[in-house]
mmCIF file of C-alpha atoms and ligand atoms in Angstrom:
data_model
loop_
_atom_site.group_PDB
_atom_site.id
_atom_site.type_symbol
_atom_site.label_atom_id
_atom_site.label_comp_id
_atom_site.label_asym_id
_atom_site.label_seq_id
_atom_site.Cartn_x
_atom_site.Cartn_y
_atom_site.Cartn_z
ATOM 1 C CA MET A 1 -7.592 -43.536 16.477
ATOM 2 C CA PRO A 2 -5.451 -44.582 13.487
ATOM 3 C CA SER A 3 -2.477 -46.519 14.885
ATOM 4 C CA ASP A 4 -0.084 -46.563 11.932
ATOM 5 C CA LEU A 5 0.307 -42.783 11.757
ATOM 6 C CA PRO A 6 3.618 -41.172 12.655
ATOM 7 C CA ALA A 7 3.753 -39.885 16.233
ATOM 8 C CA TYR A 8 3.878 -36.217 15.171
ATOM 9 C CA ALA A 9 0.413 -36.508 13.563
ATOM 10 C CA LEU A 10 -1.047 -37.800 16.827
ATOM 11 C CA ALA A 11 0.644 -35.253 19.097
ATOM 12 C CA PRO A 12 -1.595 -32.773 20.956
ATOM 13 C CA PRO A 13 -2.147 -29.657 18.807
ATOM 14 C CA ARG A 14 -0.203 -26.539 19.748
ATOM 15 C CA SER A 15 -2.247 -24.177 17.595
ATOM 16 C CA LEU A 16 -5.815 -22.909 17.440
ATOM 17 C CA TYR A 17 -7.708 -21.390 14.506
ATOM 18 C CA VAL A 18 -10.909 -19.434 15.216
ATOM 19 C CA HIS A 19 -13.193 -18.609 12.276
ATOM 20 C CA ILE A 20 -15.402 -15.495 12.170
ATOM 21 C CA PRO A 21 -17.639 -15.918 9.081
ATOM 22 C CA PHE A 22 -19.018 -12.364 8.906
ATOM 23 C CA CYS A 23 -18.001 -9.379 6.758
ATOM 24 C CA GLU A 24 -19.425 -5.914 6.203
ATOM 25 C CA SER A 25 -20.120 -6.929 2.603
ATOM 26 C CA LYS A 26 -18.966 -9.653 0.281
ATOM 27 C CA CYS A 27 -15.982 -8.859 -1.977
ATOM 28 C CA SER A 28 -16.460 -9.799 -5.622
ATOM 29 C CA TYR A 29 -13.594 -12.332 -5.751
ATOM 30 C CA CYS A 30 -14.169 -13.994 -2.383
ATOM 31 C CA ALA A 31 -14.986 -17.676 -1.999
ATOM 32 C CA PHE A 32 -14.181 -17.849 1.716
ATOM 33 C CA ASN A 33 -16.834 -19.040 4.118
ATOM 34 C CA SER A 34 -18.232 -15.610 4.950
ATOM 35 C CA VAL A 35 -21.447 -13.637 4.584
ATOM 36 C CA GLY A 36 -22.102 -9.912 4.345
ATOM 37 C CA ARG A 37 -23.941 -7.993 7.020
ATOM 38 C CA GLU A 38 -27.068 -7.763 4.873
ATOM 39 C CA HIS A 39 -27.423 -11.552 5.253
ATOM 40 C CA THR A 40 -26.643 -11.572 8.978
ATOM 41 C CA PRO A 41 -29.732 -11.445 11.195
ATOM 42 C CA SER A 42 -29.609 -9.066 14.110
ATOM 43 C CA GLY A 43 -28.078 -10.703 17.173
ATOM 44 C CA GLN A 44 -26.473 -13.516 15.175
ATOM 45 C CA ILE A 45 -22.877 -12.360 15.672
ATOM 46 C CA SER A 46 -23.308 -12.268 19.437
ATOM 47 C CA ALA A 47 -24.975 -15.716 19.452
ATOM 48 C CA TYR A 48 -22.136 -16.984 17.263
ATOM 49 C CA VAL A 49 -19.537 -15.781 19.759
ATOM 50 C CA ASP A 50 -21.442 -17.617 22.526
ATOM 51 C CA ALA A 51 -21.295 -20.775 20.408
ATOM 52 C CA LEU A 52 -17.572 -20.310 19.722
ATOM 53 C CA ILE A 53 -16.917 -19.966 23.435
ATOM 54 C CA ARG A 54 -18.817 -23.183 24.116
ATOM 55 C CA GLU A 55 -16.937 -25.094 21.410
ATOM 56 C CA LEU A 56 -13.642 -23.760 22.751
ATOM 57 C CA THR A 57 -14.508 -24.694 26.330
ATOM 58 C CA GLU A 58 -15.388 -28.234 25.296
ATOM 59 C CA LEU A 59 -12.017 -28.764 23.627
ATOM 60 C CA ARG A 60 -10.500 -28.893 27.141
ATOM 61 C CA ILE A 61 -7.094 -27.720 25.983
ATOM 62 C CA HIS A 62 -4.425 -28.444 28.586
ATOM 63 C CA GLN A 63 -1.165 -28.062 26.699
ATOM 64 C CA PRO A 64 0.052 -24.462 26.231
ATOM 65 C CA LEU A 65 -0.577 -23.195 22.704
ATOM 66 C CA GLU A 66 2.159 -21.700 20.550
ATOM 67 C CA THR A 67 -0.148 -19.898 18.102
ATOM 68 C CA ILE A 68 -3.708 -18.620 17.816
ATOM 69 C CA TYR A 69 -5.110 -17.243 14.582
ATOM 70 C CA ILE A 70 -8.449 -15.466 14.427
ATOM 71 C CA GLY A 71 -9.418 -15.348 10.774
ATOM 72 C CA GLY A 72 -12.425 -15.029 8.573
ATOM 73 C CA GLY A 73 -14.405 -13.417 7.248
ATOM 74 C CA THR A 74 -13.570 -10.253 9.081
ATOM 75 C CA PRO A 75 -12.756 -10.805 12.779
ATOM 76 C CA SER A 76 -12.489 -7.041 13.252
ATOM 77 C CA ILE A 77 -16.252 -6.850 12.588
ATOM 78 C CA LEU A 78 -16.851 -8.038 16.172
ATOM 79 C CA ASP A 79 -17.980 -5.212 18.393
ATOM 80 C CA ARG A 80 -15.991 -4.589 21.546
ATOM 81 C CA SER A 81 -18.335 -6.499 23.787
ATOM 82 C CA SER A 82 -18.265 -9.640 21.584
ATOM 83 C CA TRP A 83 -14.503 -9.368 21.197
ATOM 84 C CA ASN A 84 -13.970 -9.004 24.934
ATOM 85 C CA ARG A 85 -16.089 -12.099 25.654
ATOM 86 C CA LEU A 86 -14.186 -14.121 23.061
ATOM 87 C CA ALA A 87 -10.787 -12.885 24.254
ATOM 88 C CA GLU A 88 -11.647 -13.677 27.864
ATOM 89 C CA ALA A 89 -12.670 -17.226 26.896
ATOM 90 C CA ILE A 90 -9.427 -17.682 24.971
ATOM 91 C CA LEU A 91 -7.399 -16.496 27.945
ATOM 92 C CA ARG A 92 -9.329 -18.848 30.270
ATOM 93 C CA HIS A 93 -9.568 -21.958 28.111
ATOM 94 C CA ALA A 94 -6.643 -21.799 25.692
ATOM 95 C CA PRO A 95 -3.471 -21.572 27.768
ATOM 96 C CA LEU A 96 -0.793 -19.692 25.878
ATOM 97 C CA GLU A 97 2.959 -20.117 25.964
ATOM 98 C CA ALA A 98 4.877 -17.058 27.137
ATOM 99 C CA LYS A 99 6.042 -16.283 23.588
ATOM 100 C CA ALA A 100 2.873 -17.341 21.805
ATOM 101 C CA GLU A 101 1.889 -15.690 18.525
ATOM 102 C CA TRP A 102 -1.689 -14.407 18.484
ATOM 103 C CA THR A 103 -2.897 -13.038 15.145
ATOM 104 C CA VAL A 104 -6.116 -11.219 14.301
ATOM 105 C CA GLU A 105 -7.117 -10.530 10.695
ATOM 106 C CA MET A 106 -8.339 -7.017 10.039
ATOM 107 C CA ASN A 107 -10.036 -5.247 7.154
ATOM 108 C CA PRO A 108 -8.737 -1.638 6.868
ATOM 109 C CA GLY A 109 -12.374 -0.530 6.491
ATOM 110 C CA THR A 110 -13.211 -1.753 9.997
ATOM 111 C CA LEU A 111 -10.383 0.083 11.759
ATOM 112 C CA HIS A 112 -11.390 1.259 15.178
ATOM 113 C CA ASP A 113 -8.793 2.684 17.585
ATOM 114 C CA ALA A 114 -10.452 1.248 20.682
ATOM 115 C CA LYS A 115 -10.622 -2.232 19.132
ATOM 116 C CA LEU A 116 -6.901 -2.136 18.314
ATOM 117 C CA ARG A 117 -6.168 -1.157 21.912
ATOM 118 C CA ASP A 118 -8.371 -4.032 23.118
ATOM 119 C CA TYR A 119 -6.456 -6.505 20.946
ATOM 120 C CA ARG A 120 -3.110 -5.315 22.202
ATOM 121 C CA SER A 121 -4.175 -5.205 25.840
ATOM 122 C CA VAL A 122 -5.135 -8.913 25.896
ATOM 123 C CA GLY A 123 -1.911 -10.023 24.211
ATOM 124 C CA VAL A 124 -2.584 -10.069 20.466
ATOM 125 C CA THR A 125 0.885 -9.927 18.914
ATOM 126 C CA ARG A 126 0.163 -9.641 15.228
ATOM 127 C CA ILE A 127 -2.372 -7.981 12.919
ATOM 128 C CA SER A 128 -2.905 -9.298 9.413
ATOM 129 C CA LEU A 129 -4.282 -6.474 7.311
ATOM 130 C CA GLY A 130 -6.047 -7.108 4.003
ATOM 131 C CA ALA A 131 -4.761 -4.238 1.845
ATOM 132 C CA GLN A 132 -5.172 -6.187 -1.468
ATOM 133 C CA SER A 133 -4.597 -3.148 -3.739
ATOM 134 C CA LEU A 134 -3.954 0.577 -3.492
ATOM 135 C CA ASP A 135 -5.780 1.459 -6.688
ATOM 136 C CA PRO A 136 -9.147 3.051 -5.811
ATOM 137 C CA LEU A 137 -10.759 1.804 -9.042
ATOM 138 C CA ILE A 138 -9.601 -1.750 -8.472
ATOM 139 C CA LEU A 139 -10.679 -1.664 -4.822
ATOM 140 C CA ARG A 140 -14.102 -0.545 -5.960
ATOM 141 C CA SER A 141 -14.319 -3.226 -8.641
ATOM 142 C CA LEU A 142 -13.400 -5.841 -6.033
ATOM 143 C CA GLU A 143 -16.147 -4.402 -3.798
ATOM 144 C CA ARG A 144 -13.667 -3.834 -0.984
ATOM 145 C CA ILE A 145 -15.094 -1.532 1.682
ATOM 146 C CA HIS A 146 -11.935 0.532 2.156
ATOM 147 C CA SER A 147 -9.829 3.144 0.385
ATOM 148 C CA PRO A 148 -6.030 3.241 -0.036
ATOM 149 C CA GLU A 149 -5.954 5.942 2.700
ATOM 150 C CA ASP A 150 -7.631 3.486 5.102
ATOM 151 C CA VAL A 151 -4.705 1.111 4.562
ATOM 152 C CA PHE A 152 -2.133 3.811 5.417
ATOM 153 C CA ARG A 153 -4.131 4.915 8.451
ATOM 154 C CA ALA A 154 -4.475 1.330 9.695
ATOM 155 C CA VAL A 155 -0.737 0.692 9.407
ATOM 156 C CA ASP A 156 0.019 3.930 11.319
ATOM 157 C CA ARG A 157 -2.308 2.875 14.121
ATOM 158 C CA ILE A 158 -0.967 -0.698 14.252
ATOM 159 C CA VAL A 159 2.570 0.644 14.577
ATOM 160 C CA GLU A 160 1.563 3.285 17.172
ATOM 161 C CA GLU A 161 -0.217 0.629 19.235
ATOM 162 C CA GLY A 162 3.049 -1.321 19.428
ATOM 163 C CA PHE A 163 2.088 -4.687 17.919
ATOM 164 C CA PRO A 164 5.294 -6.725 17.656
ATOM 165 C CA SER A 165 4.471 -7.705 14.073
ATOM 166 C CA PHE A 166 1.988 -7.196 11.278
ATOM 167 C CA ASN A 167 1.260 -8.499 7.816
ATOM 168 C CA LEU A 168 -0.067 -6.844 4.667
ATOM 169 C CA ASP A 169 -1.972 -8.891 2.056
ATOM 170 C CA LEU A 170 -1.653 -7.878 -1.588
ATOM 171 C CA ILE A 171 -3.276 -9.523 -4.624
ATOM 172 C CA TYR A 172 -1.633 -9.757 -8.042
ATOM 173 C CA GLY A 173 -3.079 -10.762 -11.398
ATOM 174 C CA LEU A 174 -6.214 -8.634 -10.956
ATOM 175 C CA PRO A 175 -8.178 -7.710 -14.096
ATOM 176 C CA GLY A 176 -6.970 -4.347 -15.385
ATOM 177 C CA GLN A 177 -4.129 -4.158 -12.841
ATOM 178 C CA GLY A 178 -1.102 -4.170 -15.158
ATOM 179 C CA LEU A 179 2.521 -4.617 -14.130
ATOM 180 C CA GLN A 180 3.265 -0.934 -13.540
ATOM 181 C CA SER A 181 0.313 -0.339 -11.261
ATOM 182 C CA PHE A 182 1.068 -3.539 -9.320
ATOM 183 C CA GLU A 183 4.695 -2.482 -8.838
ATOM 184 C CA SER A 184 3.660 0.972 -7.706
ATOM 185 C CA ASP A 185 1.229 -0.534 -5.129
ATOM 186 C CA LEU A 186 3.901 -2.907 -3.920
ATOM 187 C CA ASP A 187 6.466 -0.108 -3.589
ATOM 188 C CA ALA A 188 3.984 2.014 -1.634
ATOM 189 C CA LEU A 189 3.267 -0.881 0.734
ATOM 190 C CA LEU A 190 6.963 -1.670 1.146
ATOM 191 C CA ALA A 191 7.574 1.983 2.016
ATOM 192 C CA LEU A 192 5.425 1.311 5.115
ATOM 193 C CA ASP A 193 8.138 -1.127 6.293
ATOM 194 C CA PRO A 194 5.877 -4.130 6.873
ATOM 195 C CA PRO A 195 7.653 -6.969 8.677
ATOM 196 C CA HIS A 196 5.592 -9.458 6.647
ATOM 197 C CA LEU A 197 3.922 -9.447 3.247
ATOM 198 C CA ALA A 198 1.574 -12.071 1.785
ATOM 199 C CA LEU A 199 1.186 -11.958 -1.974
ATOM 200 C CA TYR A 200 -1.785 -13.794 -3.468
ATOM 201 C CA ASN A 201 -2.392 -14.658 -7.069
ATOM 202 C CA LEU A 202 -6.017 -13.910 -7.932
ATOM 203 C CA GLN A 203 -8.105 -17.020 -8.499
ATOM 204 C CA PHE A 204 -11.448 -16.916 -10.273
ATOM 205 C CA GLU A 205 -13.352 -19.090 -7.829
ATOM 206 C CA ASP A 206 -16.633 -20.685 -8.850
ATOM 207 C CA GLY A 207 -19.695 -18.898 -7.545
ATOM 208 C CA THR A 208 -18.028 -15.511 -7.053
ATOM 209 C CA THR A 209 -19.245 -12.323 -8.702
ATOM 210 C CA LEU A 210 -15.871 -11.859 -10.368
ATOM 211 C CA SER A 211 -16.014 -15.309 -11.894
ATOM 212 C CA LEU A 212 -19.483 -14.548 -13.274
ATOM 213 C CA GLN A 213 -18.203 -11.253 -14.678
ATOM 214 C CA ARG A 214 -15.473 -13.149 -16.500
ATOM 215 C CA LEU A 215 -17.971 -15.674 -17.869
ATOM 216 C CA GLY A 216 -20.090 -12.768 -19.085
ATOM 217 C CA GLY A 217 -17.058 -11.234 -20.807
ATOM 218 C CA HIS A 218 -17.030 -8.137 -18.554
ATOM 219 C CA VAL A 219 -13.554 -8.743 -17.109
ATOM 220 C CA GLU A 220 -10.527 -10.525 -18.471
ATOM 221 C CA GLU A 221 -7.931 -12.600 -16.691
ATOM 222 C CA GLU A 222 -4.477 -10.995 -16.664
ATOM 223 C CA ARG A 223 -2.140 -12.567 -19.223
ATOM 224 C CA GLU A 224 0.074 -15.314 -17.784
ATOM 225 C CA GLU A 225 3.330 -13.620 -18.782
ATOM 226 C CA VAL A 226 2.245 -10.460 -16.923
ATOM 227 C CA GLN A 227 1.397 -12.508 -13.830
ATOM 228 C CA ILE A 228 4.825 -14.143 -13.986
ATOM 229 C CA ALA A 229 6.465 -10.716 -14.341
ATOM 230 C CA MET A 230 4.496 -9.486 -11.297
ATOM 231 C CA PHE A 231 5.598 -12.426 -9.155
ATOM 232 C CA THR A 232 9.236 -12.154 -10.259
ATOM 233 C CA SER A 233 9.255 -8.412 -9.678
ATOM 234 C CA ALA A 234 7.688 -8.898 -6.227
ATOM 235 C CA CYS A 235 10.406 -11.382 -5.232
ATOM 236 C CA GLU A 236 13.091 -8.835 -6.208
ATOM 237 C CA ARG A 237 11.411 -5.816 -4.611
ATOM 238 C CA THR A 238 10.646 -7.578 -1.314
ATOM 239 C CA ALA A 239 14.211 -8.921 -1.118
ATOM 240 C CA ALA A 240 15.539 -5.370 -1.621
ATOM 241 C CA HIS A 241 13.566 -4.427 1.516
ATOM 242 C CA GLY A 242 15.003 -7.333 3.510
ATOM 243 C CA LEU A 243 11.772 -9.355 3.317
ATOM 244 C CA LEU A 244 12.867 -12.894 2.565
ATOM 245 C CA GLN A 245 10.574 -15.285 0.751
ATOM 246 C CA TYR A 246 9.976 -18.267 3.039
ATOM 247 C CA GLU A 247 6.898 -19.717 1.339
ATOM 248 C CA ILE A 248 5.596 -19.347 -2.219
ATOM 249 C CA SER A 249 3.295 -16.450 -1.232
ATOM 250 C CA ASN A 250 4.947 -15.170 1.951
ATOM 251 C CA PHE A 251 7.840 -12.810 2.641
ATOM 252 C CA ALA A 252 9.152 -11.747 6.048
ATOM 253 C CA LEU A 253 11.891 -9.935 7.871
ATOM 254 C CA PRO A 254 13.982 -12.317 9.997
ATOM 255 C CA GLY A 255 11.966 -13.288 13.088
ATOM 256 C CA HIS A 256 8.617 -12.287 11.553
ATOM 257 C CA ARG A 257 7.441 -15.440 9.780
ATOM 258 C CA ALA A 258 3.797 -16.337 10.402
ATOM 259 C CA ARG A 259 4.312 -19.142 12.895
ATOM 260 C CA HIS A 260 0.677 -20.197 12.760
ATOM 261 C CA ASN A 261 0.798 -20.737 9.008
ATOM 262 C CA GLU A 262 4.045 -22.661 9.381
ATOM 263 C CA VAL A 263 2.033 -25.237 11.347
ATOM 264 C CA TYR A 264 -0.028 -25.860 8.190
ATOM 265 C CA TRP A 265 3.101 -26.109 6.034
ATOM 266 C CA GLU A 266 4.519 -28.672 8.448
ATOM 267 C CA ASN A 267 1.221 -30.585 8.184
ATOM 268 C CA ALA A 268 1.106 -30.564 12.001
ATOM 269 C CA PRO A 269 -2.092 -30.968 14.103
ATOM 270 C CA TYR A 270 -4.176 -27.941 15.096
ATOM 271 C CA PHE A 271 -7.558 -27.155 16.589
ATOM 272 C CA GLY A 272 -10.108 -25.277 14.476
ATOM 273 C CA ILE A 273 -13.322 -23.820 15.834
ATOM 274 C CA GLY A 274 -16.207 -21.937 14.271
ATOM 275 C CA ALA A 275 -18.408 -22.371 11.206
ATOM 276 C CA GLY A 276 -16.570 -24.035 8.338
ATOM 277 C CA ALA A 277 -13.320 -24.283 10.319
ATOM 278 C CA TRP A 278 -10.953 -27.145 9.571
ATOM 279 C CA GLY A 279 -8.976 -28.829 12.306
ATOM 280 C CA CYS A 280 -6.727 -31.849 12.625
ATOM 281 C CA VAL A 281 -6.594 -33.635 15.965
ATOM 282 C CA GLY A 282 -5.658 -37.173 16.998
ATOM 283 C CA GLY A 283 -5.219 -38.355 13.426
ATOM 284 C CA VAL A 284 -8.627 -37.071 12.301
ATOM 285 C CA ARG A 285 -9.103 -34.108 9.971
ATOM 286 C CA TYR A 286 -12.485 -32.510 10.556
ATOM 287 C CA ARG A 287 -14.549 -29.671 9.197
ATOM 288 C CA ASN A 288 -17.338 -27.879 11.005
ATOM 289 C CA VAL A 289 -20.678 -27.145 9.400
ATOM 290 C CA CYS A 290 -20.303 -24.047 7.168
ATOM 291 C CA SER A 291 -23.519 -22.143 7.903
ATOM 292 C CA ALA A 292 -23.250 -19.849 10.928
ATOM 293 C CA ASP A 293 -26.917 -20.452 11.699
ATOM 294 C CA ARG A 294 -26.579 -24.254 11.676
ATOM 295 C CA TYR A 295 -23.345 -24.025 13.643
ATOM 296 C CA ILE A 296 -25.050 -22.018 16.386
ATOM 297 C CA LYS A 297 -28.062 -24.354 16.455
ATOM 298 C CA ARG A 298 -25.916 -27.471 16.739
ATOM 299 C CA ILE A 299 -23.854 -26.025 19.573
ATOM 300 C CA GLU A 300 -26.969 -24.773 21.385
ATOM 301 C CA ALA A 301 -28.495 -28.266 21.057
ATOM 302 C CA GLY A 302 -25.347 -29.819 22.558
ATOM 303 C CA GLU A 303 -24.509 -31.528 19.233
ATOM 304 C CA SER A 304 -21.119 -31.724 17.536
ATOM 305 C CA PRO A 305 -20.612 -28.989 14.915
ATOM 306 C CA ARG A 306 -18.429 -31.333 12.854
ATOM 307 C CA ASP A 307 -19.763 -32.250 9.411
ATOM 308 C CA GLU A 308 -16.751 -34.136 8.112
ATOM 309 C CA ASN A 309 -14.427 -36.415 10.051
ATOM 310 C CA ASP A 310 -11.749 -38.021 7.890
ATOM 311 C CA VAL A 311 -9.458 -40.493 9.566
ATOM 312 C CA LEU A 312 -5.995 -39.731 8.235
ATOM 313 C CA ASP A 313 -4.413 -42.353 6.072
ATOM 314 C CA ARG A 314 -0.646 -42.813 6.332
ATOM 315 C CA ASP A 315 -0.049 -42.748 2.547
ATOM 316 C CA ALA A 316 -2.282 -39.717 2.012
ATOM 317 C CA LEU A 317 -0.586 -37.930 4.903
ATOM 318 C CA PHE A 318 2.810 -38.656 3.345
ATOM 319 C CA LEU A 319 1.789 -37.157 -0.016
ATOM 320 C CA GLU A 320 0.138 -34.146 1.601
ATOM 321 C CA SER A 321 3.324 -33.552 3.586
ATOM 322 C CA LEU A 322 5.367 -33.495 0.375
ATOM 323 C CA VAL A 323 3.046 -30.888 -1.182
ATOM 324 C CA VAL A 324 2.823 -28.549 1.806
ATOM 325 C CA MET A 325 6.542 -28.807 2.527
ATOM 326 C CA LEU A 326 7.366 -27.916 -1.078
ATOM 327 C CA ARG A 327 5.458 -24.655 -0.674
ATOM 328 C CA HIS A 328 8.020 -23.684 1.978
ATOM 329 C CA VAL A 329 11.597 -22.644 1.226
ATOM 330 C CA ASN A 330 12.788 -25.294 3.689
ATOM 331 C CA GLY A 331 11.389 -27.841 1.250
ATOM 332 C CA ILE A 332 11.344 -31.550 2.014
ATOM 333 C CA ASP A 333 13.745 -32.464 4.781
ATOM 334 C CA LYS A 334 14.896 -36.007 3.931
ATOM 335 C CA SER A 335 15.884 -36.959 7.503
ATOM 336 C CA LEU A 336 12.663 -35.552 8.971
ATOM 337 C CA MET A 337 10.499 -37.427 6.472
ATOM 338 C CA GLU A 338 12.416 -40.661 7.158
ATOM 339 C CA GLU A 339 12.040 -40.149 10.896
ATOM 340 C CA ARG A 340 8.276 -39.704 10.402
ATOM 341 C CA PHE A 341 7.508 -42.225 7.675
ATOM 342 C CA GLY A 342 10.417 -44.662 7.791
ATOM 343 C CA SER A 343 13.696 -45.069 5.985
ATOM 344 C CA GLY A 344 13.315 -45.348 2.223
ATOM 345 C CA CYS A 345 9.929 -43.562 2.249
ATOM 346 C CA LEU A 346 11.145 -41.176 -0.474
ATOM 347 C CA ASP A 347 12.655 -43.802 -2.772
ATOM 348 C CA GLU A 348 9.731 -43.703 -5.198
ATOM 349 C CA SER A 349 9.719 -39.888 -5.329
ATOM 350 C CA ILE A 350 13.441 -39.433 -5.992
ATOM 351 C CA PRO A 351 13.351 -40.111 -9.788
ATOM 352 C CA LEU A 352 10.675 -37.394 -10.115
ATOM 353 C CA PHE A 353 12.778 -34.995 -8.020
ATOM 354 C CA GLN A 354 15.789 -35.723 -10.214
ATOM 355 C CA ARG A 355 13.744 -34.846 -13.294
ATOM 356 C CA TRP A 356 12.649 -31.580 -11.663
ATOM 357 C CA ILE A 357 16.244 -30.787 -10.712
ATOM 358 C CA ALA A 358 17.323 -31.350 -14.340
ATOM 359 C CA SER A 359 14.508 -28.992 -15.483
ATOM 360 C CA GLY A 360 15.653 -26.271 -13.066
ATOM 361 C CA TRP A 361 12.508 -26.483 -10.924
ATOM 362 C CA MET A 362 14.080 -27.978 -7.822
ATOM 363 C CA HIS A 363 17.365 -28.018 -5.995
ATOM 364 C CA TRP A 364 18.907 -30.421 -3.517
ATOM 365 C CA ARG A 365 20.809 -28.673 -0.757
ATOM 366 C CA ASP A 366 21.774 -29.549 2.835
ATOM 367 C CA GLY A 367 19.649 -32.703 2.860
ATOM 368 C CA ARG A 368 16.539 -30.986 1.491
ATOM 369 C CA TRP A 369 14.701 -30.791 -1.798
ATOM 370 C CA ALA A 370 13.173 -27.364 -2.392
ATOM 371 C CA LEU A 371 11.591 -25.590 -5.363
ATOM 372 C CA THR A 372 13.550 -22.941 -7.226
ATOM 373 C CA GLN A 373 11.787 -19.721 -8.231
ATOM 374 C CA ALA A 374 11.158 -21.274 -11.682
ATOM 375 C CA GLY A 375 9.606 -24.266 -9.895
ATOM 376 C CA GLN A 376 7.405 -22.018 -7.765
ATOM 377 C CA LEU A 377 5.969 -20.493 -10.932
ATOM 378 C CA VAL A 378 4.764 -23.920 -12.092
ATOM 379 C CA SER A 379 4.166 -25.350 -8.621
ATOM 380 C CA ASP A 380 0.498 -26.215 -9.192
ATOM 381 C CA SER A 381 1.342 -28.536 -12.062
ATOM 382 C CA LEU A 382 4.301 -29.999 -10.149
ATOM 383 C CA PHE A 383 2.083 -30.794 -7.167
ATOM 384 C CA LEU A 384 -0.327 -32.627 -9.483
ATOM 385 C CA GLU A 385 2.544 -34.817 -10.640
ATOM 386 C CA LEU A 386 3.187 -35.827 -7.041
ATOM 387 C CA LEU A 387 -0.337 -37.092 -6.510
ATOM 388 C CA PRO A 388 -1.323 -40.607 -7.615
HETATM 389 S S1 LIG B 1 -13.318 -9.088 3.602
HETATM 390 FE FE1 LIG B 1 -12.148 -10.978 3.155
HETATM 391 S S2 LIG B 1 -13.442 -12.672 3.825
HETATM 392 FE FE2 LIG B 1 -14.748 -10.837 3.705
HETATM 393 S S3 LIG B 1 -15.674 -10.939 1.708
HETATM 394 FE FE3 LIG B 1 -13.837 -9.678 1.507
HETATM 395 S S4 LIG B 1 -12.185 -11.122 0.933
HETATM 396 FE FE4 LIG B 1 -13.923 -12.332 1.690
#
């Protein structure tokens, strides 16, 4: 165990991420660790859930967890029997605090009333729904399996089922989207009164169908000035609905921030289980083997599913903390960083921060450095400047 790490990095994790790497079919822009049903052998999902349960059991979690996030892939692809086995294992082997947040990601095309009831009845508190767009042509071009009507129906059911919170994902900067259509989608989603909205800028990831289509000249990236206009408009429209931006891509009503994701932005430890899942425990950041098949085989053979085990380095952890904290509106808390990494730890960064402040990209307020909206728009290049 690395001994020179700050105590917070060695504290027992209070969060658990569970990865479900299966989808009905692969979306054209998706580079997540997931496979479509056509590449999933019969019986594999059930065997995968058995493996997840075994990995979870072997974590021997004693401390009560504050958050659980079941993501993917498409967790809502699990049939009721697989879900019930997984949920039972979580309730048995992952003790939850009384006010724990438990999120399940859902694709509107996999909505199933009985599944939603199952989630709620075991204590799921939050559904994260991948709406992505409300334009039928765009949804089709992205190879999403749902229609705009599926999104509306899913939100109705989530609200009727009484989940304390839910999130809607929306993508901007899609080929052929245009500012007007984006704004009209956003307005329609905001009219559903979501307590939380996550707004993602489309990335052309290597190896995706969409990226190939761009290389072949069949689709074009949205112009940068349009993407900036979309982001700026989204910040205004969400604020008008009382959804406050608390991270570059995330907006929430008071009391509805995604607590699980805040663990990542604090660079705090967490458990991760499942194929391709990352975790960070005891000063080691690990990643499980990505293939569901190899994951199952390793667990069945009693072997560790971990493919990468990086012992955290104090300097690298410090820099990572700066980057993830700058994504959050709370920014970099000077006292907190000094408590964690020692007094004077920010001395070398301050001249850079002063330059950013002079450029209008950062502000210094109440003992914190945080990005302005102008800084958020160029955050990727700012983060590169922070790294050695
Ligand atoms: S549903 Fe989500 S995880 Fe699955 S392929 Fe589409 S974008 Fe990727």
